[in-house]
Every structure is written in structure tokens, then in C-alpha cells.
Tab-separated table of N, CA and C in Angstrom:
chain	number	residue	atom	x	y	z
A	1	VAL	N	-5.346	-27.672	-18.795
A	1	VAL	CA	-5.772	-26.688	-19.013
A	1	VAL	C	-5.170	-26.102	-19.953
A	2	HIS	N	-6.016	-25.605	-20.840
A	2	HIS	CA	-5.287	-24.998	-22.360
A	2	HIS	C	-5.437	-23.230	-22.315
A	3	LEU	N	-4.509	-23.236	-22.276
A	3	LEU	CA	-4.153	-21.588	-22.426
A	3	LEU	C	-3.675	-20.797	-23.966
A	4	LYS	N	-4.399	-21.670	-24.397
A	4	LYS	CA	-3.788	-20.988	-26.030
A	4	LYS	C	-4.091	-19.614	-26.125
A	5	GLY	N	-2.716	-18.982	-26.582
A	5	GLY	CA	-2.875	-17.453	-26.535
A	5	GLY	C	-2.919	-16.582	-25.441
A	6	LEU	N	-2.767	-16.912	-24.484
A	6	LEU	CA	-3.338	-16.034	-23.354
A	6	LEU	C	-1.852	-15.363	-22.923
A	7	PRO	N	-2.192	-14.265	-23.016
A	7	PRO	CA	-0.971	-13.637	-22.355
A	7	PRO	C	-0.542	-13.787	-20.982
A	8	VAL	N	0.421	-13.899	-20.633
A	8	VAL	CA	1.315	-14.224	-19.106
A	8	VAL	C	2.466	-13.648	-18.859
A	9	ILE	N	2.582	-12.454	-17.943
A	9	ILE	CA	3.866	-12.263	-17.232
A	9	ILE	C	4.248	-12.578	-16.194
A	10	VAL	N	5.732	-12.732	-16.595
A	10	VAL	CA	6.389	-13.473	-15.135
A	10	VAL	C	7.537	-12.940	-15.080
A	11	SER	N	7.827	-12.633	-13.768
A	11	SER	CA	8.733	-11.589	-13.003
A	11	SER	C	9.189	-12.269	-12.097
A	12	ASN	N	10.764	-12.638	-11.890
A	12	ASN	CA	11.276	-12.953	-10.586
A	12	ASN	C	12.708	-12.283	-10.733
A	13	GLY	N	12.625	-12.007	-9.188
A	13	GLY	CA	13.755	-11.316	-8.664
A	13	GLY	C	15.187	-12.769	-8.709
A	14	SER	N	16.209	-12.472	-9.106
A	14	SER	CA	17.469	-12.956	-9.477
A	14	SER	C	17.951	-13.139	-7.674
A	15	ARG	N	17.284	-12.619	-6.456
A	15	ARG	CA	17.833	-12.704	-5.218
A	15	ARG	C	16.768	-12.878	-4.283
A	16	ASP	N	15.521	-13.338	-5.372
A	16	ASP	CA	14.176	-13.704	-4.484
A	16	ASP	C	14.553	-14.950	-3.406
A	17	PRO	N	14.173	-14.850	-2.097
A	17	PRO	CA	14.353	-15.917	-1.212
A	17	PRO	C	13.170	-17.049	-1.226
A	18	MET	N	12.348	-16.695	-1.731
A	18	MET	CA	11.149	-17.502	-1.777
A	18	MET	C	10.848	-18.265	-2.869
A	19	ILE	N	11.038	-17.799	-4.245
A	19	ILE	CA	10.834	-18.731	-5.640
A	19	ILE	C	12.173	-18.718	-6.274
A	20	SER	N	12.773	-19.679	-6.347
A	20	SER	CA	13.880	-19.617	-7.130
A	20	SER	C	13.855	-19.543	-8.603
A	21	TYR	N	15.093	-19.064	-9.158
A	21	TYR	CA	15.133	-19.076	-10.765
A	21	TYR	C	14.614	-20.473	-11.289
A	22	GLU	N	14.644	-21.642	-10.766
A	22	GLU	CA	14.500	-23.029	-11.302
A	22	GLU	C	13.223	-23.215	-11.194
A	23	GLU	N	12.420	-22.783	-10.341
A	23	GLU	CA	10.756	-22.842	-9.935
A	23	GLU	C	10.277	-21.743	-10.881
A	24	THR	N	10.538	-20.912	-11.215
A	24	THR	CA	10.058	-19.904	-12.273
A	24	THR	C	10.352	-20.593	-13.493
A	25	MET	N	11.282	-20.887	-14.147
A	25	MET	CA	11.572	-21.674	-15.166
A	25	MET	C	10.734	-22.748	-15.350
A	26	ARG	N	10.152	-23.625	-14.442
A	26	ARG	CA	9.444	-24.707	-14.501
A	26	ARG	C	7.929	-23.958	-14.804
A	27	LEU	N	7.644	-22.955	-14.100
A	27	LEU	CA	6.435	-22.486	-14.177
A	27	LEU	C	6.139	-21.928	-15.819
A	28	GLU	N	7.187	-21.136	-16.273
A	28	GLU	CA	7.082	-20.637	-17.315
A	28	GLU	C	6.884	-21.836	-18.749
A	29	GLN	N	7.657	-23.140	-18.506
A	29	GLN	CA	7.862	-23.886	-19.141
A	29	GLN	C	6.324	-24.911	-19.125
A	30	GLN	N	5.568	-25.090	-18.335
A	30	GLN	CA	4.302	-25.299	-18.269
A	30	GLN	C	3.409	-24.596	-18.574
A	31	LEU	N	3.348	-23.269	-18.574
A	31	LEU	CA	2.310	-22.162	-19.077
A	31	LEU	C	2.448	-22.474	-20.716
A	32	ARG	N	3.797	-22.679	-20.934
A	32	ARG	CA	3.773	-22.615	-22.719
A	32	ARG	C	3.652	-23.576	-22.870
A	33	GLU	N	4.152	-24.710	-22.320
A	33	GLU	CA	3.177	-26.192	-22.944
A	33	GLU	C	1.641	-25.994	-22.843
A	34	ARG	N	0.826	-25.277	-22.101
A	34	ARG	CA	-0.579	-25.310	-22.243
A	34	ARG	C	-0.723	-24.164	-23.312
A	35	GLY	N	0.321	-23.626	-24.179
A	35	GLY	CA	-0.295	-22.739	-24.873
A	35	GLY	C	-0.092	-20.793	-24.439
A	36	ALA	N	0.016	-20.615	-23.222
A	36	ALA	CA	0.246	-19.373	-22.886
A	36	ALA	C	1.008	-18.511	-23.817
A	37	GLU	N	1.071	-17.504	-23.954
A	37	GLU	CA	2.214	-16.487	-24.561
A	37	GLU	C	2.983	-15.570	-23.336
A	38	VAL	N	4.153	-16.461	-22.950
A	38	VAL	CA	4.803	-16.067	-21.976
A	38	VAL	C	5.820	-14.970	-22.056
A	39	THR	N	5.756	-13.883	-20.962
A	39	THR	CA	6.774	-13.068	-21.394
A	39	THR	C	7.488	-13.021	-20.132
A	40	ASP	N	8.754	-13.094	-19.919
A	40	ASP	CA	9.630	-13.091	-19.036
A	40	ASP	C	10.249	-11.487	-18.467
A	41	LEU	N	10.078	-11.193	-17.218
A	41	LEU	CA	10.366	-9.911	-17.047
A	41	LEU	C	11.502	-10.387	-15.777
A	42	PRO	N	12.618	-10.703	-15.934
A	42	PRO	CA	13.721	-10.987	-14.696
A	42	PRO	C	13.723	-9.329	-14.092
A	43	HIS	N	14.210	-9.618	-12.887
A	43	HIS	CA	14.824	-8.425	-12.251
A	43	HIS	C	15.876	-8.507	-11.207
A	44	PRO	N	16.806	-7.769	-10.731
A	44	PRO	CA	17.966	-7.995	-10.090
A	44	PRO	C	17.365	-8.314	-8.560
A	45	GLY	N	16.238	-7.654	-8.253
A	45	GLY	CA	15.675	-7.459	-6.546
A	45	GLY	C	15.287	-9.020	-6.002
A	46	GLY	N	14.580	-8.952	-5.071
A	46	GLY	CA	14.009	-9.977	-3.996
A	46	GLY	C	13.003	-10.351	-4.714
A	47	HIS	N	12.053	-10.760	-3.536
A	47	HIS	CA	10.719	-11.179	-3.565
A	47	HIS	C	9.681	-9.574	-3.724
A	48	ARG	N	9.687	-9.010	-4.723
A	48	ARG	CA	8.941	-7.603	-4.973
A	48	ARG	C	9.161	-7.675	-6.757
A	49	ILE	N	8.265	-6.516	-7.352
A	49	ILE	CA	8.742	-6.224	-8.619
A	49	ILE	C	9.177	-4.624	-8.279
A	50	ASP	N	10.244	-4.242	-8.850
A	50	ASP	CA	11.163	-2.865	-9.005
A	50	ASP	C	10.402	-1.904	-9.947
A	51	GLN	N	10.465	-0.629	-9.724
A	51	GLN	CA	9.784	0.213	-10.502
A	51	GLN	C	10.212	-0.121	-12.280
A	52	ASP	N	11.111	-0.309	-12.531
A	52	ASP	CA	11.745	-0.625	-14.015
A	52	ASP	C	10.803	-1.961	-14.464
A	53	THR	N	10.522	-2.843	-13.730
A	53	THR	CA	9.961	-4.034	-14.556
A	53	THR	C	8.312	-3.728	-14.314
A	54	LEU	N	8.076	-3.109	-13.279
A	54	LEU	CA	6.330	-2.407	-13.413
A	54	LEU	C	6.581	-1.544	-14.663
A	55	GLU	N	7.111	-0.817	-14.990
A	55	GLU	CA	7.039	0.099	-15.932
A	55	GLU	C	6.953	-0.839	-17.658
A	56	ARG	N	7.843	-1.820	-17.485
A	56	ARG	CA	7.873	-2.877	-18.656
A	56	ARG	C	6.524	-3.520	-18.694
A	57	ALA	N	6.197	-4.123	-17.458
A	57	ALA	CA	5.006	-4.677	-17.750
A	57	ALA	C	3.662	-3.556	-17.830
A	58	ALA	N	3.832	-2.637	-17.565
A	58	ALA	CA	2.463	-1.643	-17.909
A	58	ALA	C	2.659	-1.461	-19.164
A	59	MET	N	3.976	-1.327	-20.095
A	59	MET	CA	3.993	-1.407	-21.585
A	59	MET	C	3.513	-2.464	-22.073
A	60	ILE	N	3.887	-3.470	-21.591
A	60	ILE	CA	3.360	-4.658	-22.154
A	60	ILE	C	1.749	-4.648	-21.956
A	61	LEU	N	0.819	-4.323	-21.043
A	61	LEU	CA	-0.190	-4.669	-20.815
A	61	LEU	C	-0.987	-3.256	-21.859
A	62	ARG	N	-0.343	-2.197	-21.790
A	62	ARG	CA	-1.064	-1.320	-22.668
A	62	ARG	C	-0.964	-2.103	-24.113
A	63	THR	N	0.329	-2.589	-24.809
A	63	THR	CA	0.059	-3.019	-25.686
A	63	THR	C	-1.135	-4.168	-25.868
A	64	LEU	N	-1.208	-4.952	-25.192
A	64	LEU	CA	-2.175	-6.083	-25.026
A	64	LEU	C	-3.881	-5.100	-25.414
A	65	ASP	N	-3.918	-3.988	-24.574
A	65	ASP	CA	-5.085	-3.558	-24.787
A	65	ASP	C	-5.337	-2.704	-25.713
A	66	VAL	N	-4.693	-2.380	-26.485
A	66	VAL	CA	-4.667	-1.984	-28.187
A	66	VAL	C	-4.647	-2.940	-29.128
A	67	ARG	N	-4.132	-4.077	-28.606
A	67	ARG	CA	-4.420	-4.983	-29.504
A	67	ARG	C	-5.800	-5.353	-29.479
A	68	ALA	N	-6.774	-5.917	-27.965
A	68	ALA	CA	-7.893	-6.150	-27.771
A	68	ALA	C	-8.850	-5.248	-28.162
A	69	GLY	N	-8.688	-3.872	-28.350
A	69	GLY	CA	-9.504	-2.703	-28.570
A	69	GLY	C	-9.796	-2.992	-30.033
């Protein structure tokens, strides 16, 4: 599957009990190998997205919306 130019946001908490840092890095690498434009938004929490990370993701999504418009 080719993902050339597809923007992808990946966020993983450093204390996530379900998905390790290594698994996240493998996913990011696989996405990049297929051409995706990966943005990594790590956070210090667990298996959730904290408010700061959510706000950073929203800012990225607004930027994408402006580029597409």
C-alpha cells in the first residue's frame, strides 16, 4: 500500500501499558517507508491522549485543512 504524501499523526504515551515505544517506532517507520508524512506527538501519559497533545494535533489538522482549501 502506497501512502505517498498522506499526513498521519501518531501519538503514544511513554507510560502506555498496551503499546510500547518500540511498537510505535516500528509503525512510524512502516508508514514512512510507504510514503506517509508522519508527525510524532509523544506525551508522558498512558494509553490516552492528553489535552496538550490533543491541542497540538488540532493545530496540525487546521494547517492541513488550510492547505487543502
